[in-house]
Coordinates of C-alpha atoms in Angstrom, one line a residue:
M4 CA 0.6 -45.0 68.9
G5 CA 1.8 -48.8 69.9
R6 CA 2.7 -48.9 73.8
H7 CA 2.9 -45.3 74.3
Q8 CA -0.6 -44.8 75.4
A9 CA -1.4 -41.1 76.2
G10 CA -1.5 -41.6 80.0
S11 CA 2.1 -43.3 79.9
R12 CA 3.3 -40.3 77.8
S13 CA 1.9 -38.0 80.2
V14 CA 3.5 -39.9 83.4
G15 CA 7.1 -40.4 81.5
A16 CA 6.7 -36.5 80.5
I17 CA 6.1 -35.7 84.3
L18 CA 9.0 -37.9 85.2
R19 CA 11.6 -36.5 83.2
G20 CA 10.1 -32.9 84.4
V21 CA 10.6 -33.5 87.9
G22 CA 14.1 -34.7 87.3
L23 CA 14.9 -31.6 85.4
V24 CA 13.1 -29.6 88.1
L25 CA 15.4 -31.3 90.7
A26 CA 18.6 -30.7 88.4
V27 CA 17.7 -26.8 88.4
A28 CA 17.5 -27.1 92.4
L29 CA 21.0 -28.4 92.6
V30 CA 22.3 -25.8 90.3
A31 CA 20.5 -23.3 92.7
G32 CA 22.4 -24.4 95.6
A33 CA 20.1 -27.2 96.9
G34 CA 23.1 -29.7 96.8
W35 CA 23.2 -33.3 95.8
Y36 CA 20.3 -35.4 96.7
A37 CA 19.6 -39.3 96.2
L38 CA 16.8 -39.2 93.8
H39 CA 16.2 -43.2 94.0
R40 CA 17.4 -46.1 96.2
D41 CA 16.0 -49.4 94.7
S42 CA 15.0 -51.7 97.3
G43 CA 12.0 -53.5 95.7
G44 CA 10.5 -54.5 99.4
Q45 CA 13.9 -56.7 100.3
D46 CA 15.8 -56.1 103.0
G47 CA 19.0 -54.6 101.6
A48 CA 21.5 -57.2 103.3
S49 CA 19.9 -59.9 101.4
C50 CA 21.6 -58.4 98.2
P51 CA 25.3 -58.7 98.6
T52 CA 26.3 -55.3 96.7
T53 CA 25.2 -51.8 96.4
L54 CA 26.1 -50.2 93.5
R55 CA 26.2 -46.2 93.7
V56 CA 25.2 -44.7 90.5
V57 CA 25.8 -41.0 89.7
T58 CA 23.3 -40.1 86.6
A59 CA 21.9 -37.3 84.8
S60 CA 18.2 -36.1 85.7
S61 CA 17.1 -37.2 82.1
F62 CA 18.3 -40.8 82.7
T63 CA 17.3 -41.5 86.4
T64 CA 14.0 -43.4 85.1
V65 CA 16.1 -45.6 82.9
V66 CA 18.7 -46.1 85.9
S67 CA 15.6 -47.0 87.8
A68 CA 14.0 -49.6 85.6
A69 CA 17.9 -51.1 85.2
G70 CA 17.5 -51.6 89.2
R71 CA 14.4 -53.4 89.2
E72 CA 16.1 -55.9 86.8
L73 CA 18.8 -56.7 89.5
R74 CA 17.2 -56.8 92.9
T75 CA 16.1 -60.4 92.8
G76 CA 17.6 -63.7 92.9
P77 CA 20.9 -65.1 95.2
D78 CA 23.2 -62.6 93.5
C79 CA 21.1 -59.5 93.4
V80 CA 22.3 -56.2 93.1
L81 CA 20.9 -52.9 94.8
L82 CA 21.4 -49.4 93.7
D83 CA 21.9 -46.2 94.9
V84 CA 21.1 -43.5 92.5
T85 CA 22.3 -39.8 92.8
S86 CA 20.9 -37.3 90.2
A87 CA 23.4 -34.5 89.4
D88 CA 23.6 -32.6 86.1
G89 CA 26.7 -30.6 84.4
R90 CA 29.7 -29.7 86.0
P91 CA 28.6 -30.2 89.7
A92 CA 28.1 -34.0 88.9
A93 CA 31.6 -34.5 88.7
G94 CA 32.1 -33.5 92.3
Q95 CA 29.6 -36.0 93.4
L96 CA 31.7 -39.0 92.0
G97 CA 33.9 -38.5 95.2
Q98 CA 31.3 -37.2 97.6
V99 CA 29.1 -40.6 97.4
S100 CA 32.1 -42.9 96.4
A101 CA 30.2 -43.7 93.2
D102 CA 31.0 -46.9 91.1
V103 CA 29.5 -45.3 87.9
W104 CA 28.9 -42.2 86.5
I105 CA 26.5 -42.2 83.4
P106 CA 26.2 -38.5 82.4
D107 CA 23.8 -37.3 79.5
D108 CA 27.2 -36.6 77.4
A109 CA 30.7 -38.4 76.9
A110 CA 32.2 -34.7 77.0
W111 CA 31.6 -34.4 80.8
A112 CA 34.7 -37.2 81.6
T113 CA 37.4 -34.6 80.7
I114 CA 36.2 -33.0 83.9
A115 CA 36.5 -35.4 86.2
P116 CA 39.6 -35.2 88.4
P117 CA 42.6 -37.4 86.9
G118 CA 42.7 -40.8 87.3
Q119 CA 39.2 -41.1 88.8
L120 CA 37.3 -42.9 86.2
V121 CA 38.5 -45.8 84.0
A122 CA 40.5 -44.5 81.1
T123 CA 38.4 -45.0 77.8
D124 CA 40.9 -43.3 75.5
K125 CA 43.0 -46.3 75.4
D126 CA 42.7 -50.4 75.3
N127 CA 43.3 -51.6 79.0
Q128 CA 41.8 -54.5 81.3
A129 CA 39.9 -52.4 83.4
K130 CA 38.1 -50.8 80.3
R131 CA 37.3 -54.3 78.8
D132 CA 36.3 -56.0 82.0
T133 CA 34.0 -52.8 83.0
G134 CA 32.8 -51.9 79.2
A135 CA 33.9 -48.5 80.2
G136 CA 32.9 -45.7 77.3
Q137 CA 30.3 -47.3 75.7
T138 CA 27.1 -45.1 74.7
L139 CA 23.9 -46.7 76.3
A140 CA 21.4 -43.8 74.8
T141 CA 21.5 -40.9 72.6
T142 CA 19.3 -37.8 71.5
P143 CA 20.0 -35.4 68.9
I144 CA 19.5 -31.6 69.5
Y145 CA 17.2 -29.3 67.3
M146 CA 17.2 -25.9 66.1
V147 CA 13.5 -25.0 66.8
T148 CA 12.7 -21.4 65.4
D149 CA 9.9 -19.9 63.1
G150 CA 9.8 -20.0 59.7
P151 CA 11.5 -17.0 58.4
T152 CA 14.5 -17.7 60.7
A153 CA 14.7 -21.2 59.7
N154 CA 15.0 -20.1 56.0
K155 CA 17.8 -17.7 56.8
I156 CA 19.6 -20.7 58.2
K157 CA 18.8 -23.2 55.3
G158 CA 19.9 -20.3 52.9
G159 CA 23.0 -20.2 54.5
E160 CA 26.4 -22.2 53.4
G161 CA 25.8 -25.7 54.5
G162 CA 22.0 -25.0 56.0
G163 CA 23.2 -26.2 59.5
W164 CA 25.3 -25.1 62.6
W165 CA 28.1 -23.5 60.2
A166 CA 25.1 -21.1 58.7
L167 CA 23.7 -20.6 62.4
A168 CA 27.5 -19.5 63.6
G169 CA 27.7 -17.1 60.8
L170 CA 24.1 -15.6 61.7
L171 CA 24.8 -15.2 65.2
N172 CA 28.0 -13.3 64.5
N173 CA 26.3 -10.9 62.2
K174 CA 24.3 -8.3 64.1
S175 CA 22.5 -7.1 61.3
S176 CA 20.8 -10.7 60.7
G177 CA 18.2 -10.4 63.9
V178 CA 19.0 -13.9 64.9
R179 CA 19.6 -14.6 68.5
M180 CA 20.3 -18.2 70.0
V181 CA 18.9 -20.0 73.4
V182 CA 20.6 -22.4 75.2
R183 CA 20.8 -23.7 78.2
D184 CA 23.6 -23.1 80.8
P185 CA 26.3 -25.2 79.2
S186 CA 28.0 -25.7 82.7
L187 CA 24.7 -27.4 83.9
S188 CA 23.3 -29.3 81.4
G189 CA 24.3 -31.9 78.5
D190 CA 22.0 -30.0 76.1
G191 CA 23.7 -26.7 76.7
L192 CA 27.4 -28.0 76.3
V193 CA 26.5 -30.2 73.4
A194 CA 24.5 -27.2 71.6
A195 CA 26.8 -24.4 72.6
G196 CA 29.6 -26.9 71.7
A197 CA 28.0 -27.6 68.3
V198 CA 28.4 -24.0 67.3
G199 CA 31.8 -23.9 68.3
E200 CA 32.8 -26.9 66.2
A201 CA 31.2 -25.5 63.0
V202 CA 33.7 -22.9 62.9
W203 CA 36.7 -25.3 64.3
L204 CA 36.1 -27.8 61.4
K205 CA 35.9 -24.6 58.7
Q206 CA 38.5 -22.0 60.1
G207 CA 40.4 -23.6 63.0
M208 CA 40.5 -23.2 67.0
D209 CA 41.3 -19.5 67.2
A210 CA 38.4 -18.5 64.8
S211 CA 35.9 -20.8 66.9
S212 CA 37.2 -18.9 69.8
L213 CA 36.3 -16.0 68.8
A214 CA 33.0 -16.7 67.2
L215 CA 32.1 -18.2 70.3
N216 CA 32.9 -14.9 72.2
S217 CA 30.7 -13.0 69.6
T218 CA 28.1 -15.5 69.9
L219 CA 27.4 -15.1 73.7
A220 CA 26.1 -11.1 72.8
A221 CA 23.4 -12.8 70.7
T222 CA 22.5 -15.2 73.2
R223 CA 19.7 -15.9 75.7
T224 CA 21.0 -18.5 78.5
V225 CA 18.9 -20.2 80.6
N226 CA 19.0 -22.3 83.6
H227 CA 15.7 -22.3 85.1
D228 CA 13.4 -23.6 82.0
L229 CA 13.0 -27.3 81.1
A230 CA 14.2 -26.6 77.4
A231 CA 15.8 -23.5 75.7
T232 CA 12.5 -22.9 73.6
P233 CA 12.3 -19.6 71.7
D234 CA 10.4 -17.0 72.9
V235 CA 10.1 -14.7 70.1
A236 CA 10.6 -14.3 66.5
G237 CA 14.4 -14.5 65.7
E238 CA 15.3 -16.8 68.6
V239 CA 16.6 -20.2 67.6
G240 CA 16.4 -22.6 70.9
L241 CA 18.6 -25.4 70.7
V242 CA 16.6 -28.5 72.4
P243 CA 17.5 -32.0 72.9
E244 CA 14.7 -34.6 71.2
Y245 CA 13.7 -36.2 74.6
A246 CA 12.8 -32.6 76.0
L247 CA 10.9 -32.0 72.6
L248 CA 8.8 -35.1 72.4
P249 CA 6.5 -34.6 75.2
I250 CA 5.2 -31.5 74.1
M251 CA 5.4 -31.7 70.2
D252 CA 1.4 -31.5 70.8
L253 CA 1.6 -28.0 72.3
A254 CA 4.2 -26.6 69.6
Q255 CA 2.6 -23.8 67.5
N256 CA 4.0 -22.2 64.2
R257 CA 7.7 -23.8 64.8
T258 CA 10.2 -25.2 62.5
Y259 CA 12.7 -27.8 63.5
L260 CA 16.1 -28.0 62.0
A261 CA 18.6 -31.1 62.5
G262 CA 21.7 -29.3 61.1
A263 CA 22.6 -30.2 57.2
D264 CA 26.2 -30.2 58.0
N265 CA 26.5 -31.8 61.3
T266 CA 24.1 -33.5 63.8
A267 CA 24.7 -32.3 67.6
L268 CA 24.4 -35.4 69.1
M269 CA 24.1 -36.3 73.2
R270 CA 25.6 -39.4 74.2
Y271 CA 24.7 -40.9 77.5
T272 CA 28.1 -42.7 78.6
W273 CA 29.1 -45.4 80.9
L274 CA 31.9 -44.2 82.8
P275 CA 33.0 -46.7 85.9
T276 CA 35.1 -45.2 88.4
A277 CA 38.9 -46.4 88.6
A278 CA 38.3 -47.3 92.2
A279 CA 35.5 -49.7 91.2
A280 CA 37.3 -51.6 88.7
R281 CA 40.0 -52.6 91.2
D282 CA 37.3 -54.6 93.3
P283 CA 36.2 -57.8 91.4
E284 CA 32.8 -57.8 93.3
R285 CA 32.3 -54.4 92.1
V286 CA 33.4 -55.3 88.6
A287 CA 30.9 -58.6 88.7
A288 CA 27.9 -56.3 89.5
L289 CA 28.9 -53.5 87.1
Q290 CA 28.7 -56.0 84.2
K291 CA 25.1 -57.3 85.5
L292 CA 23.9 -53.5 85.4
L293 CA 25.7 -52.9 81.7
T294 CA 23.7 -56.0 80.6
A295 CA 20.3 -55.1 82.1
F296 CA 20.2 -51.9 80.0
K297 CA 19.7 -54.3 77.0
S298 CA 16.8 -55.9 78.7
P299 CA 13.5 -54.9 76.9
A300 CA 12.1 -53.3 80.2
V301 CA 14.8 -51.0 80.4
Q302 CA 14.7 -50.4 76.5
D303 CA 10.9 -49.6 77.1
A304 CA 11.9 -46.9 79.7
M305 CA 14.6 -45.3 77.5
N306 CA 11.6 -45.1 74.9
V307 CA 9.5 -43.6 77.4
A308 CA 12.0 -40.9 78.4
G309 CA 12.3 -39.8 75.0
L310 CA 15.8 -41.5 74.2
R311 CA 17.0 -43.2 71.5
T312 CA 18.7 -46.4 71.7
P313 CA 22.4 -46.6 70.4
G314 CA 21.6 -46.3 66.6
G315 CA 17.7 -46.8 67.0
P316 CA 14.6 -45.0 65.8
R317 CA 13.1 -42.1 67.4
P318 CA 10.6 -42.9 70.4
E319 CA 6.8 -43.0 69.0
F320 CA 5.4 -39.9 70.5
E321 CA 2.4 -38.3 69.1
G322 CA 3.5 -35.5 66.9
G323 CA 7.0 -36.7 66.9
D324 CA 7.2 -37.0 62.9
A325 CA 7.3 -33.5 62.6
L326 CA 10.8 -33.7 63.9
P327 CA 13.1 -34.1 60.5
E328 CA 15.4 -37.6 60.9
P329 CA 18.9 -36.6 61.6
T330 CA 21.1 -37.7 58.7
A331 CA 24.4 -35.7 58.8
K332 CA 27.3 -37.2 60.7
P333 CA 27.2 -36.2 64.3
F334 CA 30.1 -33.9 65.6
D335 CA 32.6 -35.8 67.6
V336 CA 32.6 -35.9 71.2
L337 CA 33.7 -32.8 72.5
Q338 CA 37.4 -33.1 73.6
S339 CA 38.9 -31.2 76.8
H340 CA 40.1 -28.2 75.4
H341 CA 37.1 -27.7 73.3
V342 CA 34.9 -28.0 76.6
Q343 CA 37.4 -25.6 78.3
H344 CA 36.4 -22.6 75.2
V345 CA 33.2 -23.5 75.8
F346 CA 33.2 -22.8 79.7
A347 CA 35.4 -19.9 79.5
T348 CA 32.7 -18.3 77.1
W349 CA 30.0 -18.4 79.3
D350 CA 31.7 -18.2 82.8
P351 CA 34.0 -15.4 83.5
E352 CA 35.6 -17.6 86.5
D353 CA 37.1 -20.0 83.5
R354 CA 38.8 -17.1 82.2
R355 CA 41.0 -16.9 85.5
S356 CA 44.6 -16.9 84.6
N357 CA 48.2 -15.9 85.6
L358 CA 48.8 -14.2 82.6
L359 CA 52.0 -12.6 81.1
I360 CA 51.9 -11.0 77.9
A361 CA 54.9 -9.7 76.1
V362 CA 54.8 -7.7 72.9
D363 CA 57.5 -7.4 70.1
I364 CA 56.7 -5.0 67.3
A365 CA 59.3 -3.2 65.3
G366 CA 58.5 0.2 63.2
A367 CA 59.2 -1.7 59.8
T368 CA 56.4 -4.3 59.3
T369 CA 55.2 -3.9 55.9
G370 CA 54.5 -6.0 53.1
S371 CA 52.3 -8.9 52.3
G372 CA 51.9 -12.6 52.2
S373 CA 54.1 -14.8 54.7
G374 CA 56.9 -12.6 54.4
G375 CA 55.5 -9.9 56.5
S376 CA 51.8 -8.8 56.1
T377 CA 50.5 -6.3 58.5
P378 CA 47.6 -7.4 60.5
S379 CA 44.7 -5.0 60.9
G380 CA 41.4 -4.7 61.7
G381 CA 40.4 -4.1 58.5
P382 CA 41.9 -3.7 54.8
A383 CA 45.4 -4.2 54.9
G384 CA 47.6 -1.3 55.8
K385 CA 44.3 0.5 57.2
Q386 CA 45.7 0.1 61.0
P387 CA 49.3 -0.6 62.1
P388 CA 50.3 -3.6 64.0
I389 CA 51.3 -1.9 67.2
E390 CA 47.3 -0.3 67.4
V391 CA 45.9 -4.2 66.5
L392 CA 47.9 -5.4 69.7
K393 CA 46.7 -2.8 71.7
A394 CA 43.4 -3.8 71.0
G395 CA 43.9 -6.9 71.5
C396 CA 45.4 -6.1 74.9
R397 CA 42.4 -4.1 75.8
V398 CA 40.3 -7.2 75.1
V399 CA 42.2 -9.1 77.6
G400 CA 41.9 -6.9 80.0
D401 CA 38.0 -6.6 79.7
L402 CA 37.7 -10.6 79.6
M403 CA 39.6 -11.7 82.9
P404 CA 38.0 -11.6 86.1
V405 CA 38.8 -9.9 89.4
G406 CA 41.2 -12.0 90.9
S407 CA 43.1 -13.3 87.8
R408 CA 47.0 -11.9 87.3
L409 CA 47.9 -9.7 84.2
G410 CA 50.8 -8.1 83.5
L411 CA 52.7 -6.4 80.6
W412 CA 56.1 -6.4 79.1
E413 CA 57.6 -5.1 76.1
I414 CA 60.6 -6.4 74.2
S415 CA 63.0 -3.3 73.9
P416 CA 66.6 -4.2 72.3
G417 CA 69.1 -2.6 74.4
Q418 CA 67.3 -2.9 77.7
P419 CA 68.8 -5.5 80.4
G420 CA 67.2 -8.8 79.2
G421 CA 66.0 -7.3 76.3
Y422 CA 62.7 -6.1 77.8
R423 CA 61.1 -3.5 80.1
K424 CA 58.3 -4.1 82.6
L425 CA 55.4 -1.7 81.4
L426 CA 53.3 -3.7 84.3
P427 CA 54.5 -6.3 87.0
T428 CA 52.1 -9.0 86.9
D429 CA 49.4 -8.4 89.9
R430 CA 46.3 -9.1 91.2
L431 CA 43.7 -7.8 88.7
D432 CA 41.1 -5.7 90.3
D433 CA 40.0 -2.3 89.0
T434 CA 42.4 -0.3 90.1
S435 CA 45.3 -2.8 88.4
R436 CA 42.7 -2.8 85.3
A437 CA 42.9 0.7 84.9
A438 CA 46.8 0.4 85.3
F439 CA 46.8 -2.1 82.3
T440 CA 44.7 -0.1 80.2
R441 CA 47.1 2.7 80.9
S442 CA 50.3 0.5 80.4
V443 CA 49.0 -0.8 77.2
S444 CA 48.6 2.8 75.5
T445 CA 52.1 3.2 75.9
L446 CA 53.2 0.3 73.8
T447 CA 55.3 1.8 70.9
T448 CA 57.1 0.1 68.4
H449 CA 61.3 -0.5 68.3
K450 CA 64.1 -0.8 65.9
A451 CA 64.9 -4.2 65.0
G452 CA 67.2 -6.0 67.2
A453 CA 67.8 -8.9 69.6
G454 CA 65.5 -9.7 72.7
L455 CA 62.8 -11.8 71.6
L456 CA 64.5 -15.2 72.8
D457 CA 66.0 -14.1 75.9
T458 CA 62.7 -12.4 77.0
I459 CA 60.6 -15.8 76.2
V460 CA 62.9 -17.2 78.7
A461 CA 62.6 -14.7 81.2
A462 CA 58.7 -14.6 80.9
Y463 CA 58.4 -18.3 81.5
Q464 CA 60.5 -17.9 84.7
S465 CA 58.6 -15.3 85.8
V466 CA 55.4 -17.0 85.4
R467 CA 56.9 -20.4 86.9
D468 CA 57.9 -18.5 90.2
D469 CA 55.0 -16.8 90.6
W470 CA 53.0 -20.0 90.0
H471 CA 49.3 -20.4 91.2
D472 CA 47.6 -23.5 91.6
D473 CA 44.0 -22.1 91.1
M474 CA 44.3 -20.5 87.7
F475 CA 45.9 -21.2 84.4
N476 CA 49.6 -20.1 84.1
Q477 CA 50.6 -18.7 80.9
V478 CA 52.9 -16.7 78.7
F479 CA 51.8 -15.0 75.7
I480 CA 54.2 -13.8 73.1
L481 CA 53.0 -11.5 69.9
T482 CA 56.4 -10.5 67.6
D483 CA 56.6 -9.7 64.3
D484 CA 60.2 -11.4 64.4
A485 CA 61.6 -8.2 62.4
N486 CA 65.0 -9.5 63.8
K487 CA 64.7 -12.8 62.3
D488 CA 65.6 -14.3 65.7
S489 CA 63.5 -17.4 64.4
A490 CA 66.1 -18.0 61.6
N491 CA 68.9 -18.2 64.0
A492 CA 68.7 -21.8 64.7
Q493 CA 71.6 -22.1 67.1
A494 CA 70.1 -19.2 69.1
V495 CA 66.7 -20.8 69.0
A496 CA 67.9 -24.3 70.5
T497 CA 69.6 -22.5 73.3
M498 CA 66.2 -20.9 74.3
V499 CA 64.5 -24.1 74.0
Q500 CA 67.1 -25.9 76.1
K501 CA 66.6 -23.0 78.8
L502 CA 62.8 -23.6 78.9
K503 CA 63.5 -27.2 79.3
D504 CA 65.8 -26.8 82.2
L505 CA 62.8 -24.6 83.7
Q506 CA 60.1 -26.9 83.2
D507 CA 58.9 -28.1 86.7
E508 CA 55.9 -31.0 86.1
E509 CA 54.6 -29.2 89.5
R510 CA 54.3 -25.8 88.3
P511 CA 53.3 -26.5 84.2
V512 CA 53.5 -23.3 82.3
T513 CA 51.7 -22.8 79.0
I514 CA 53.5 -20.7 76.2
S515 CA 51.6 -19.0 73.3
I516 CA 53.2 -17.3 70.7
V517 CA 52.0 -15.3 67.8
V518 CA 54.2 -14.4 65.0
L519 CA 52.4 -11.4 62.7
G520 CA 51.9 -12.1 59.2
K521 CA 55.5 -14.4 58.8
K522 CA 54.3 -17.9 58.5
D523 CA 57.6 -19.1 57.9
A524 CA 58.9 -17.9 61.2
A525 CA 56.0 -19.1 62.9
D526 CA 56.5 -22.5 61.6
R527 CA 60.4 -22.5 62.5
L528 CA 59.3 -21.5 66.3
K529 CA 56.5 -24.1 66.0
T530 CA 59.1 -27.0 65.1
A531 CA 61.4 -25.7 67.7
L532 CA 59.2 -25.5 70.8
S533 CA 57.3 -28.7 70.1
T534 CA 60.3 -30.7 71.9
L535 CA 58.9 -29.1 74.9
G536 CA 55.8 -31.4 74.7
A537 CA 52.4 -30.1 75.8
G538 CA 51.8 -26.7 76.9
T539 CA 53.4 -24.7 73.8
Y540 CA 51.0 -22.9 71.2
V541 CA 52.6 -21.1 68.1
D542 CA 50.6 -19.6 65.2
N543 CA 50.6 -17.1 62.4
A544 CA 48.2 -14.3 62.2
Q545 CA 47.4 -12.5 59.1
S546 CA 44.6 -10.3 59.9
G547 CA 43.4 -8.2 62.6
E548 CA 40.8 -11.0 63.5
D549 CA 43.5 -13.3 63.9
V550 CA 45.1 -11.7 66.4
Q551 CA 41.8 -10.9 68.4
A552 CA 41.3 -14.7 68.3
A553 CA 44.5 -15.6 69.3
F554 CA 43.6 -13.3 72.6
I555 CA 40.5 -14.7 73.3
H556 CA 42.0 -18.5 72.7
V557 CA 44.7 -17.6 75.7
V558 CA 42.0 -16.1 77.9
A559 CA 40.2 -19.5 77.3
G560 CA 42.9 -21.2 79.0
G561 CA 46.1 -21.1 76.5
L562 CA 45.4 -24.8 75.8
H563 CA 45.7 -26.4 72.6
E564 CA 45.5 -29.8 70.7

């Protein structure tokens, strides 16, 4: 057992439990709280600097240990620590004028207000001075389940997160996922993100959106428990190692999987604020705190907390050897758009958009391959493209929350401007949602003719002029390009120039275009629109599933990488 005697381990478990319970209280509306103020019996005035630290509840005991290393001597530093988890933690940075944020995963940096943290994506003096972006501790996430369910996962392709995603999307598998709320905990965000990442790596972004949306129906989300442990056979709890270690002696008939394809890894990350980086005195204090995390006493505190030092072994806990050692390459840190996909899946408010959909389908879309395959919900040709698009539009209407804005246009050659407004963009409520559904049912095919390019410009201008700062502002175009507008290089160039003229940095609008069946047309439009910079997305759909995935992607914010 080494230094981890039974008594000290119980104390560590109690401290972790207290931190997690307090975090839940924060989520429930108790607000932020100061968990710890290191004074060490000294008069605070005797220390020249007090650093304000915001950190995850599972890391507070480690920060406290670092504080004890710093609070003596002529150049002592005091720590004023606020414990906060998940999305609420980002709001605390400004509230307490934080000098550094130590969240339980690096992905949380994507939700901080722009410019608030020292940039870690490129080399700069502030990053070098403060050590921004360093990983202080890690903890892997395990799949915790019963033996038969574990065998299903191990028997699936890859034997890991990809296999789990497939089982969750198979209604007949009997497999369900248990996860903490991704917006309120790092283990929830990283665990849910791992399921999405496994699909993203195999099949791409749109498929990941579709898989996450389907997964939610097979998920039990918890925000009141200390860990997302399974209750019944068939459930797969996604639990971080630090939460498992103290309860290993209580576990019965459980099987633990680390993921054979990838490792889901939480990374406790050092994120100084830009304001602190501009103050030499605070930079010096931050450097001392960062160094303190390497001291033996703080390293020991990490072990007691059940956390690994970067690259270090599993902490010694009784029964811990029952956990398999993760050997697969860790998933990359979730980037901004990946995080948004997870949030939009779990929280309807993250699907709030000002969205205008324009549909362009000619009646003669047939054939196969890149020249014009017919997307369908099943085998090719079983469902006309217009019916696939109607189904996709209904998905949007169902997924977008009340308070969003939604409009529907139909490209119609011969009409003024090349389109007709089936439903002007309006605030979404029960009445307007029903009107949208009725409008979707009136969508029809048309003869091939001009109108697509002019409609894209008109739709963009409409959304820009009706821009709302509390939601995503988007144009979503679905076309079979029957008129071969994409092949008219001059007309496409004219459209792009008009869009450039309409762009407004203060009112950004995302354009998403999905071309049915014709990859060559999608590639031409993608190349042309790439000159607009960020905010454009063009893809090709070869199946009904592709179309549905594109709709869900747009509902998730329409962003892309």
